[in-house]
Amino acid sequence: MRTRPLKVALLGCGVVGSEVARIMTTHADDLAARIGAPVELAGVAVRRPSRGRAGIDPSLITTDATALVKRGDIDVVVEVIGGIEPARTLITTAFEHGASVVSANKALLAEDGTTLYDAAARHGRDLYFEAAVAGAIPLVRPLRESLAGDKVNRVLGIVNGTTNFILDRMDSAGAGYSEALDEATALGYAEADPTADVEGFDAAAKAAILAGIAFHTRVGLDDVHREGITEVTSADLASAKRMGCTVKLLAICERAADGRSVTARVHPAMIPLSHPLASVREAYNAVFIEAEAAGQLMFYGPGAGGSPTASAVLGDLVAVCRNKLAGATGPGESAYTQLPVSPMGDVVTRYHISLDVADKPGVLAQVATVFAEHGVSIDTVRQKGRQDGAGEAALVVVTHRAADAALSGTVAALRKLDTVRGVASIMRVEGE
Protein backbone atom coordinates (compact mmCIF):
# COMPACT_ATOMS: atom_id res chain seq x y z
CA MET A 1 0.00 0.00 0.00
CA ARG A 2 1.17 3.49 -0.81
CA THR A 3 1.81 5.48 2.35
CA ARG A 4 1.50 8.98 0.88
CA PRO A 5 -2.17 9.95 1.19
CA LEU A 6 -4.45 11.08 -1.59
CA LYS A 7 -5.75 14.52 -0.68
CA VAL A 8 -9.44 15.35 -0.87
CA ALA A 9 -11.05 18.81 -0.89
CA LEU A 10 -14.66 18.98 0.23
CA LEU A 11 -16.86 21.78 -1.15
CA GLY A 12 -19.86 22.09 1.12
CA CYS A 13 -20.42 20.70 4.59
CA GLY A 14 -24.19 20.52 4.98
CA VAL A 15 -26.26 17.39 5.48
CA VAL A 16 -24.40 15.41 2.81
CA GLY A 17 -20.97 16.99 3.16
CA SER A 18 -20.81 16.46 6.91
CA GLU A 19 -21.68 12.77 6.41
CA VAL A 20 -18.95 12.43 3.78
CA ALA A 21 -16.42 13.91 6.21
CA ARG A 22 -17.62 11.66 9.04
CA ILE A 23 -17.38 8.48 6.98
CA MET A 24 -13.96 9.44 5.64
CA THR A 25 -12.79 9.75 9.25
CA THR A 26 -14.50 6.78 10.88
CA HIS A 27 -13.85 4.38 7.98
CA ALA A 28 -10.38 5.68 7.14
CA ASP A 29 -8.65 2.30 7.50
CA ASP A 30 -11.20 0.45 5.39
CA LEU A 31 -11.13 3.11 2.70
CA ALA A 32 -7.33 2.99 2.59
CA ALA A 33 -7.39 -0.80 2.24
CA ARG A 34 -9.93 -0.65 -0.59
CA ILE A 35 -8.16 2.14 -2.45
CA GLY A 36 -4.57 1.08 -1.87
CA ALA A 37 -3.57 4.36 -0.22
CA PRO A 38 -4.83 6.54 2.63
CA VAL A 39 -7.21 9.38 1.86
CA GLU A 40 -6.82 12.65 3.71
CA LEU A 41 -9.36 15.43 4.07
CA ALA A 42 -7.18 18.39 3.08
CA GLY A 43 -9.72 21.22 3.24
CA VAL A 44 -13.42 21.99 3.63
CA ALA A 45 -14.93 25.03 1.92
CA VAL A 46 -18.04 26.50 3.58
CA ARG A 47 -19.99 29.74 3.54
CA ARG A 48 -20.38 30.10 7.32
CA PRO A 49 -17.14 29.14 9.08
CA SER A 50 -18.45 30.03 12.54
CA ARG A 51 -20.91 27.13 12.56
CA GLY A 52 -19.65 24.19 14.62
CA ARG A 53 -18.79 21.03 12.68
CA ALA A 54 -18.18 18.08 14.95
CA GLY A 55 -15.34 15.80 14.00
CA ILE A 56 -13.71 18.22 11.55
CA ASP A 57 -10.42 19.91 12.39
CA PRO A 58 -11.22 23.67 12.46
CA SER A 59 -7.93 24.36 10.69
CA LEU A 60 -9.36 22.67 7.57
CA ILE A 61 -12.29 25.06 7.30
CA THR A 62 -12.07 27.84 4.70
CA THR A 63 -14.40 30.23 2.95
CA ASP A 64 -12.11 30.49 -0.09
CA ALA A 65 -13.26 27.56 -2.22
CA THR A 66 -11.39 28.86 -5.27
CA ALA A 67 -8.05 28.88 -3.45
CA LEU A 68 -8.74 25.37 -2.16
CA VAL A 69 -9.32 23.84 -5.60
CA LYS A 70 -6.32 25.73 -7.02
CA ARG A 71 -3.85 24.37 -4.48
CA GLY A 72 -2.28 21.90 -6.89
CA ASP A 73 -1.79 19.15 -4.30
CA ILE A 74 -5.48 18.18 -4.26
CA ASP A 75 -6.17 14.83 -5.90
CA VAL A 76 -9.97 14.78 -5.70
CA VAL A 77 -12.55 17.51 -5.20
CA VAL A 78 -15.91 16.45 -3.75
CA GLU A 79 -18.58 19.00 -4.70
CA VAL A 80 -21.80 18.92 -2.67
CA ILE A 81 -22.73 22.62 -2.62
CA GLY A 82 -25.29 22.32 -5.45
CA GLY A 83 -26.58 25.00 -7.81
CA ILE A 84 -25.04 26.25 -11.03
CA GLU A 85 -22.55 28.86 -9.85
CA PRO A 86 -20.05 28.90 -8.27
CA ALA A 87 -20.13 25.08 -8.58
CA ARG A 88 -19.50 25.04 -12.35
CA THR A 89 -16.48 27.36 -12.11
CA LEU A 90 -15.07 25.53 -9.11
CA ILE A 91 -15.33 22.16 -10.86
CA THR A 92 -13.70 23.32 -14.08
CA THR A 93 -10.98 25.08 -12.05
CA ALA A 94 -10.34 21.85 -10.17
CA PHE A 95 -9.80 20.02 -13.47
CA GLU A 96 -7.39 22.71 -14.63
CA HIS A 97 -5.31 22.33 -11.47
CA GLY A 98 -4.98 18.55 -11.53
CA ALA A 99 -7.91 17.26 -9.51
CA SER A 100 -10.65 14.84 -10.49
CA VAL A 101 -14.17 15.58 -9.28
CA VAL A 102 -16.96 13.71 -7.51
CA SER A 103 -20.23 15.65 -7.62
CA ALA A 104 -23.80 15.28 -6.38
CA ASN A 105 -24.97 18.29 -8.41
CA LYS A 106 -27.90 17.10 -10.54
CA ALA A 107 -29.00 20.62 -11.47
CA LEU A 108 -25.62 21.54 -12.94
CA LEU A 109 -25.15 18.21 -14.71
CA ALA A 110 -28.59 18.46 -16.29
CA GLU A 111 -28.26 22.10 -17.30
CA ASP A 112 -24.63 22.21 -18.43
CA GLY A 113 -23.11 18.75 -18.20
CA THR A 114 -21.46 19.34 -21.57
CA THR A 115 -19.13 21.96 -20.10
CA LEU A 116 -18.10 19.64 -17.29
CA TYR A 117 -17.59 16.62 -19.55
CA ASP A 118 -15.53 18.63 -22.01
CA ALA A 119 -13.35 20.14 -19.28
CA ALA A 120 -12.75 16.74 -17.68
CA ALA A 121 -11.76 15.20 -21.02
CA ARG A 122 -9.54 18.15 -21.97
CA HIS A 123 -7.53 17.85 -18.76
CA GLY A 124 -7.61 14.05 -18.49
CA ARG A 125 -9.61 13.98 -15.22
CA ASP A 126 -12.48 11.93 -13.85
CA LEU A 127 -16.01 13.25 -13.38
CA TYR A 128 -18.14 10.90 -11.27
CA PHE A 129 -21.67 11.71 -10.12
CA GLU A 130 -23.51 8.66 -8.83
CA ALA A 131 -24.96 10.73 -5.98
CA ALA A 132 -26.67 13.11 -8.41
CA VAL A 133 -29.43 10.59 -9.16
CA ALA A 134 -31.46 8.66 -6.58
CA GLY A 135 -29.16 8.87 -3.56
CA ALA A 136 -27.62 5.56 -2.59
CA ILE A 137 -29.24 3.60 -5.43
CA PRO A 138 -26.62 2.53 -8.00
CA LEU A 139 -27.91 3.82 -11.35
CA VAL A 140 -25.23 5.88 -13.07
CA ARG A 141 -22.49 3.25 -12.87
CA PRO A 142 -24.71 0.35 -14.03
CA LEU A 143 -25.76 2.46 -17.03
CA ARG A 144 -22.25 3.75 -17.79
CA GLU A 145 -20.40 0.50 -17.15
CA SER A 146 -22.44 -2.65 -16.48
CA LEU A 147 -24.80 -2.06 -19.43
CA ALA A 148 -22.20 -0.48 -21.71
CA GLY A 149 -22.37 -3.49 -24.04
CA ASP A 150 -26.16 -3.59 -24.16
CA LYS A 151 -28.82 -1.41 -25.79
CA VAL A 152 -31.04 0.39 -23.29
CA ASN A 153 -34.52 1.15 -24.63
CA ARG A 154 -36.34 2.54 -21.63
CA VAL A 155 -35.76 3.98 -18.16
CA LEU A 156 -38.89 4.29 -16.02
CA GLY A 157 -38.94 5.20 -12.38
CA ILE A 158 -39.72 7.13 -9.24
CA VAL A 159 -36.75 9.42 -8.63
CA ASN A 160 -38.10 11.93 -6.12
CA GLY A 161 -38.84 10.80 -2.58
CA THR A 162 -40.78 13.91 -1.52
CA THR A 163 -43.43 13.57 -4.22
CA ASN A 164 -43.65 9.82 -3.72
CA PHE A 165 -44.31 10.36 -0.01
CA ILE A 166 -47.02 12.93 -0.75
CA LEU A 167 -48.79 10.75 -3.32
CA ASP A 168 -48.48 7.71 -1.07
CA ARG A 169 -50.15 9.55 1.82
CA MET A 170 -52.91 10.79 -0.48
CA ASP A 171 -53.48 7.23 -1.65
CA SER A 172 -53.10 5.23 1.55
CA ALA A 173 -54.50 7.69 4.10
CA GLY A 174 -56.90 9.67 1.95
CA ALA A 175 -55.06 12.90 2.72
CA GLY A 176 -55.43 15.97 0.52
CA TYR A 177 -52.42 17.40 -1.28
CA SER A 178 -51.85 20.25 1.21
CA GLU A 179 -52.20 17.95 4.21
CA ALA A 180 -49.75 15.43 2.75
CA LEU A 181 -47.26 18.20 1.90
CA ASP A 182 -47.44 19.53 5.47
CA GLU A 183 -46.68 16.06 6.79
CA ALA A 184 -43.76 15.65 4.40
CA THR A 185 -42.39 19.00 5.58
CA ALA A 186 -42.76 18.10 9.25
CA LEU A 187 -40.86 14.84 8.68
CA GLY A 188 -38.05 16.60 6.81
CA TYR A 189 -38.85 15.06 3.41
CA ALA A 190 -39.87 18.42 1.89
CA GLU A 191 -37.89 21.65 1.92
CA ALA A 192 -39.35 24.90 3.25
CA ASP A 193 -39.76 25.79 -0.43
CA PRO A 194 -40.84 22.49 -2.03
CA THR A 195 -41.12 23.87 -5.57
CA ALA A 196 -38.19 21.90 -7.02
CA ASP A 197 -39.78 18.66 -5.86
CA VAL A 198 -43.52 19.14 -6.28
CA GLU A 199 -43.24 20.91 -9.65
CA GLY A 200 -40.99 18.16 -11.02
CA PHE A 201 -37.77 20.14 -11.51
CA ASP A 202 -35.71 17.74 -9.39
CA ALA A 203 -37.02 14.67 -11.20
CA ALA A 204 -36.56 16.35 -14.60
CA ALA A 205 -32.88 17.01 -13.90
CA LYS A 206 -32.39 13.36 -13.00
CA ALA A 207 -34.29 12.26 -16.11
CA ALA A 208 -31.99 14.36 -18.30
CA ILE A 209 -28.91 12.75 -16.75
CA LEU A 210 -30.27 9.22 -17.06
CA ALA A 211 -31.46 9.70 -20.64
CA GLY A 212 -28.10 11.06 -21.73
CA ILE A 213 -26.23 8.09 -20.29
CA ALA A 214 -28.75 5.45 -21.34
CA PHE A 215 -29.03 6.56 -24.96
CA HIS A 216 -25.49 7.88 -25.52
CA THR A 217 -26.74 11.28 -26.55
CA ARG A 218 -26.85 14.76 -25.04
CA VAL A 219 -30.12 15.46 -23.23
CA GLY A 220 -30.46 18.75 -21.38
CA LEU A 221 -32.94 19.92 -18.80
CA ASP A 222 -34.81 21.94 -21.44
CA ASP A 223 -35.36 18.74 -23.43
CA VAL A 224 -37.38 17.14 -20.62
CA HIS A 225 -41.14 17.61 -20.55
CA ARG A 226 -42.09 18.41 -16.96
CA GLU A 227 -45.32 18.35 -14.97
CA GLY A 228 -45.54 18.35 -11.17
CA ILE A 229 -48.06 16.93 -8.72
CA THR A 230 -49.71 20.12 -7.46
CA GLU A 231 -52.80 19.50 -9.61
CA VAL A 232 -53.25 15.88 -8.49
CA THR A 233 -56.40 15.55 -6.38
CA SER A 234 -57.97 13.02 -4.08
CA ALA A 235 -60.49 12.41 -6.86
CA ASP A 236 -57.65 11.39 -9.17
CA LEU A 237 -56.44 8.87 -6.60
CA ALA A 238 -59.98 7.55 -6.18
CA SER A 239 -60.37 7.17 -9.96
CA ALA A 240 -57.07 5.34 -10.10
CA LYS A 241 -58.23 2.91 -7.39
CA ARG A 242 -61.39 2.15 -9.35
CA MET A 243 -59.15 1.20 -12.29
CA GLY A 244 -56.91 -0.97 -10.10
CA CYS A 245 -54.16 1.66 -10.27
CA THR A 246 -52.32 4.19 -8.17
CA VAL A 247 -50.69 7.51 -9.06
CA LYS A 248 -46.93 8.12 -9.11
CA LEU A 249 -44.71 10.92 -10.38
CA LEU A 250 -42.67 9.11 -13.03
CA ALA A 251 -39.50 9.93 -14.91
CA ILE A 252 -39.69 8.20 -18.28
CA CYS A 253 -36.87 8.10 -20.82
CA GLU A 254 -37.51 6.14 -24.00
CA ARG A 255 -35.85 5.30 -27.28
CA ALA A 256 -38.23 5.53 -30.24
CA ALA A 257 -39.29 2.25 -31.84
CA ASP A 258 -37.31 3.10 -34.98
CA GLY A 259 -34.27 4.03 -32.89
CA ARG A 260 -33.96 7.44 -34.51
CA SER A 261 -34.94 9.64 -31.55
CA VAL A 262 -35.49 9.64 -27.80
CA THR A 263 -37.93 11.24 -25.38
CA ALA A 264 -37.58 12.30 -21.76
CA ARG A 265 -40.51 13.33 -19.59
CA VAL A 266 -41.64 13.73 -15.99
CA HIS A 267 -45.32 13.74 -15.05
CA PRO A 268 -47.88 12.08 -12.76
CA ALA A 269 -49.27 8.85 -14.17
CA MET A 270 -51.59 6.05 -13.20
CA ILE A 271 -49.88 2.68 -12.99
CA PRO A 272 -51.51 -0.72 -12.32
CA LEU A 273 -51.27 -2.03 -8.75
CA SER A 274 -49.68 -5.14 -10.25
CA HIS A 275 -46.67 -3.11 -11.41
CA PRO A 276 -43.68 -3.25 -9.00
CA LEU A 277 -43.46 0.56 -8.92
CA ALA A 278 -46.96 0.72 -7.43
CA SER A 279 -45.67 -0.81 -4.19
CA VAL A 280 -42.86 1.76 -3.74
CA ARG A 281 -44.01 3.59 -0.63
CA GLU A 282 -43.18 6.72 1.34
CA ALA A 283 -39.93 8.49 0.37
CA TYR A 284 -38.33 5.57 -1.44
CA ASN A 285 -37.18 5.57 -5.06
CA ALA A 286 -37.22 2.80 -7.65
CA VAL A 287 -36.14 2.70 -11.28
CA PHE A 288 -36.77 0.15 -14.04
CA ILE A 289 -34.24 -0.18 -16.84
CA GLU A 290 -35.26 -2.12 -19.93
CA ALA A 291 -32.35 -3.31 -22.05
CA GLU A 292 -32.31 -5.43 -25.19
CA ALA A 293 -30.19 -8.28 -23.84
CA ALA A 294 -30.50 -7.86 -20.06
CA GLY A 295 -34.27 -7.47 -20.08
CA GLN A 296 -35.92 -5.68 -17.15
CA LEU A 297 -33.79 -4.57 -14.20
CA MET A 298 -35.12 -2.85 -11.09
CA PHE A 299 -33.15 -0.67 -8.68
CA TYR A 300 -34.77 0.23 -5.35
CA GLY A 301 -33.79 2.08 -2.19
CA PRO A 302 -33.59 5.41 -0.35
CA GLY A 303 -33.25 8.17 -2.90
CA ALA A 304 -32.11 11.04 -0.69
CA GLY A 305 -30.81 11.95 2.75
CA GLY A 306 -27.39 12.58 4.21
CA SER A 307 -26.19 9.04 4.77
CA PRO A 308 -27.57 7.43 1.56
CA THR A 309 -26.23 10.24 -0.63
CA ALA A 310 -22.88 10.19 1.19
CA SER A 311 -22.68 6.46 0.49
CA ALA A 312 -22.87 7.16 -3.24
CA VAL A 313 -20.29 9.95 -2.94
CA LEU A 314 -17.86 7.67 -1.10
CA GLY A 315 -18.33 4.94 -3.69
CA ASP A 316 -17.31 7.40 -6.38
CA LEU A 317 -14.43 8.65 -4.25
CA VAL A 318 -13.02 5.14 -3.96
CA ALA A 319 -13.31 4.59 -7.72
CA VAL A 320 -11.67 7.92 -8.59
CA CYS A 321 -8.84 7.39 -6.11
CA ARG A 322 -8.16 3.93 -7.56
CA ASN A 323 -7.98 5.49 -11.01
CA LYS A 324 -5.52 8.09 -9.70
CA LEU A 325 -3.23 5.38 -8.36
CA ALA A 326 -3.45 3.46 -11.64
CA GLY A 327 -2.74 6.57 -13.72
CA ALA A 328 -6.03 6.09 -15.55
CA THR A 329 -9.45 7.64 -15.86
CA GLY A 330 -12.87 6.06 -15.84
CA PRO A 331 -15.63 6.42 -18.44
CA GLY A 332 -16.39 9.90 -19.65
CA GLU A 333 -19.25 11.21 -21.72
CA SER A 334 -20.61 8.89 -24.39
CA ALA A 335 -22.74 10.93 -26.79
CA TYR A 336 -21.82 9.35 -30.10
CA THR A 337 -25.40 8.67 -31.22
CA GLN A 338 -26.38 12.36 -31.33
CA LEU A 339 -30.06 11.38 -31.35
CA PRO A 340 -32.65 14.17 -31.43
CA VAL A 341 -35.04 14.52 -28.49
CA SER A 342 -38.63 14.36 -29.74
CA PRO A 343 -41.22 16.81 -28.35
CA MET A 344 -43.91 15.68 -25.95
CA GLY A 345 -46.51 15.92 -28.71
CA ASP A 346 -44.98 12.83 -30.35
CA VAL A 347 -45.18 10.69 -27.22
CA VAL A 348 -47.74 7.87 -27.42
CA THR A 349 -49.45 6.60 -24.27
CA ARG A 350 -52.87 5.91 -22.76
CA TYR A 351 -54.96 8.62 -21.09
CA HIS A 352 -57.53 8.88 -18.31
CA ILE A 353 -59.79 11.91 -18.86
CA SER A 354 -62.44 13.00 -16.37
CA LEU A 355 -65.14 15.35 -17.69
CA ASP A 356 -68.01 17.22 -16.08
CA VAL A 357 -70.88 16.99 -18.56
CA ALA A 358 -74.57 17.73 -18.80
CA ASP A 359 -76.65 14.81 -17.56
CA LYS A 360 -78.87 14.31 -20.60
CA PRO A 361 -79.19 11.96 -23.60
CA GLY A 362 -76.72 12.29 -26.46
CA VAL A 363 -73.78 13.63 -24.50
CA LEU A 364 -71.79 10.42 -24.67
CA ALA A 365 -72.31 10.25 -28.42
CA GLN A 366 -71.05 13.82 -28.83
CA VAL A 367 -67.96 13.10 -26.77
CA ALA A 368 -67.23 9.86 -28.61
CA THR A 369 -67.53 11.70 -31.94
CA VAL A 370 -64.89 14.23 -30.90
CA PHE A 371 -62.48 11.45 -29.93
CA ALA A 372 -63.09 9.71 -33.26
CA GLU A 373 -62.56 12.90 -35.26
CA HIS A 374 -59.12 13.32 -33.69
CA GLY A 375 -58.11 9.70 -34.22
CA VAL A 376 -58.12 8.79 -30.53
CA SER A 377 -59.62 5.37 -29.82
CA ILE A 378 -61.64 4.89 -26.62
CA ASP A 379 -60.99 1.85 -24.44
CA THR A 380 -63.56 2.31 -21.64
CA VAL A 381 -66.18 4.86 -20.60
CA ARG A 382 -67.84 5.34 -17.22
CA GLN A 383 -70.64 7.84 -16.59
CA LYS A 384 -72.29 8.62 -13.28
CA GLY A 385 -74.95 11.22 -12.54
CA ARG A 386 -74.54 13.49 -9.55
CA GLN A 387 -76.92 13.07 -6.63
CA ASP A 388 -77.22 16.80 -5.91
CA GLY A 389 -79.71 17.23 -8.74
CA ALA A 390 -77.52 19.79 -10.50
CA GLY A 391 -78.15 18.21 -13.89
CA GLU A 392 -74.49 17.22 -14.31
CA ALA A 393 -72.68 13.92 -14.59
CA ALA A 394 -69.10 12.75 -14.27
CA LEU A 395 -67.83 11.11 -17.46
CA VAL A 396 -64.55 9.19 -17.34
CA VAL A 397 -62.90 8.12 -20.59
CA VAL A 398 -59.85 5.85 -20.80
CA THR A 399 -58.22 5.79 -24.23
CA HIS A 400 -56.12 3.32 -26.11
CA ARG A 401 -52.60 4.53 -26.86
CA ALA A 402 -52.57 7.90 -28.58
CA ALA A 403 -50.09 10.67 -29.34
CA ASP A 404 -50.02 13.54 -26.90
CA ALA A 405 -50.67 16.04 -29.70
CA ALA A 406 -53.80 14.14 -30.77
CA LEU A 407 -55.06 14.02 -27.21
CA SER A 408 -54.43 17.77 -26.78
CA GLY A 409 -56.48 18.48 -29.89
CA THR A 410 -59.25 16.24 -28.59
CA VAL A 411 -59.42 18.02 -25.25
CA ALA A 412 -59.45 21.44 -26.93
CA ALA A 413 -62.42 20.34 -29.02
CA LEU A 414 -64.22 18.86 -26.02
CA ARG A 415 -63.99 22.19 -24.19
CA LYS A 416 -65.95 23.81 -27.04
CA LEU A 417 -68.95 21.49 -26.59
CA ASP A 418 -71.88 23.11 -24.81
CA THR A 419 -72.56 19.83 -23.02
CA VAL A 420 -69.06 19.65 -21.53
CA ARG A 421 -69.01 21.86 -18.45
CA GLY A 422 -65.36 21.28 -17.64
CA VAL A 423 -62.32 18.99 -17.83
CA ALA A 424 -61.75 17.82 -14.26
CA SER A 425 -58.47 16.03 -14.88
CA ILE A 426 -56.26 14.44 -17.50
CA MET A 427 -53.72 11.82 -16.53
CA ARG A 428 -51.53 9.44 -18.46
CA VAL A 429 -51.65 5.71 -17.83
CA GLU A 430 -48.26 3.95 -17.85
CA GLY A 431 -46.69 0.64 -16.93
CA GLU A 432 -48.97 -1.63 -18.93
Steps between C-alpha positions, in 0.01 A plus 500: 500500500617849419564699816469850353133597531272613222370844591131583481339846498139517612280780362200531727444361847123482539293187550686302233843658535516447875413131450773466237753648743380275783524182294842596366617531861329203663565260210847630416673162536245315289507766231880488489494121465246515217677779314859394558600828665374718785262784423539827685246778536718796401246783516130577539349804329189647666305824496461536878824404676369589846254210502626206706586184306561205727784272405663742255829669584420876507829569323357331188207739473522778240267739325729526196385207287687630195834502682431149629442347156800689358747364754657253259549225759131403504431165336120495520242773550164394645233755405178492703407870505244470217371768264654625178749761618750504658492118469563496123802732524641317800474163325663616178772676703564177688554317170741769384708462816533122494207371702226258402148574621221313677173694489143463624383801297207381287390852407838592353547167323156525342533864399863511387652154523665559163733762647603268781551198274706701254718651773560160660599346166722795405701470821492120527300493827213295637147632547287265711147581615316195629355707785329738257224248425297307758730521802654169597338304216762393243371629165768706328774237520278210384395711200851629424685175564296185567264559205760658272483199267121490488234718337278680750152576366318639800558644847187531714495591864422693814797729561365751751426387854306811606235466230478125550434554871229757426323282243531196725333684789224624270443144383538300820360746755260698285684823577463807280801643320557785749465270800745248354749777415482633857576153632792459261637835618463410867690174443781676313420346160398836348698823503354825633459589132392170340472638146793303355341176616126548458528677163725225363822698451706260712369193319546668160868566570549135590310390189730710281808339655364147469381548142836636391687203644248236395472611138854632444375840397489848651173570681466829685252617758313702236445180301298340781124547507405580859177494699478500880248358745335819626191438285455138612185467711343247730248439222784398269621248757146368542461462122830317486384257771184424304724405206724283719775763483684753710663832411876561495722780373704319235817582312481327163782490246436304182666416172262523204394172340698585186804593709531841338402720796445500875256660742535606862207603717387540860132501594244334729361177359268220597671163521337160567524369857659189350801703384799486741522881508150516649629347824781757545385683811583813697825677403660208319615500138496223241608490137437245224753467220398306191791381288504288186712215635469542878123539498335679793713611795367672811697718741338590833598685816520833684534776245614787721630591844842563646620146556362339179634781281835495682520127430481570127758779530743272684453227241602746231788625713641149529471445124664833413783447748568154355518656155746760631729229634478308172571811292171452317158655469158342502224536240424848379214631293364268233287704260592342169142432388402869489132402498241779492261535794141484375241745639231387740240524224653191336480286813244218480329373815158431651291771667243526778274803445235609749230735368213687661213477252131574476292208624278450196468265200747533214794634696699179483448483125626857459809428706573176316470684167764753604741222597439326167553819300844542657601138447499409869350158571298452820565196718243546780238755604334548838220750563335578831234760574541727799262458792470873572251543217719756324437342161866401458681170472858383532627336181828308512665393175805273479663494157710253312852621425503837328748777424507787744435750220187310393374488856563875543295571189223276630483678834497842332203390291320352800523833683304662215200268545207662678432172679850482649505721808865442581804271481557383857828321438721341238754238597719262307488127563839324498657169592272273300 
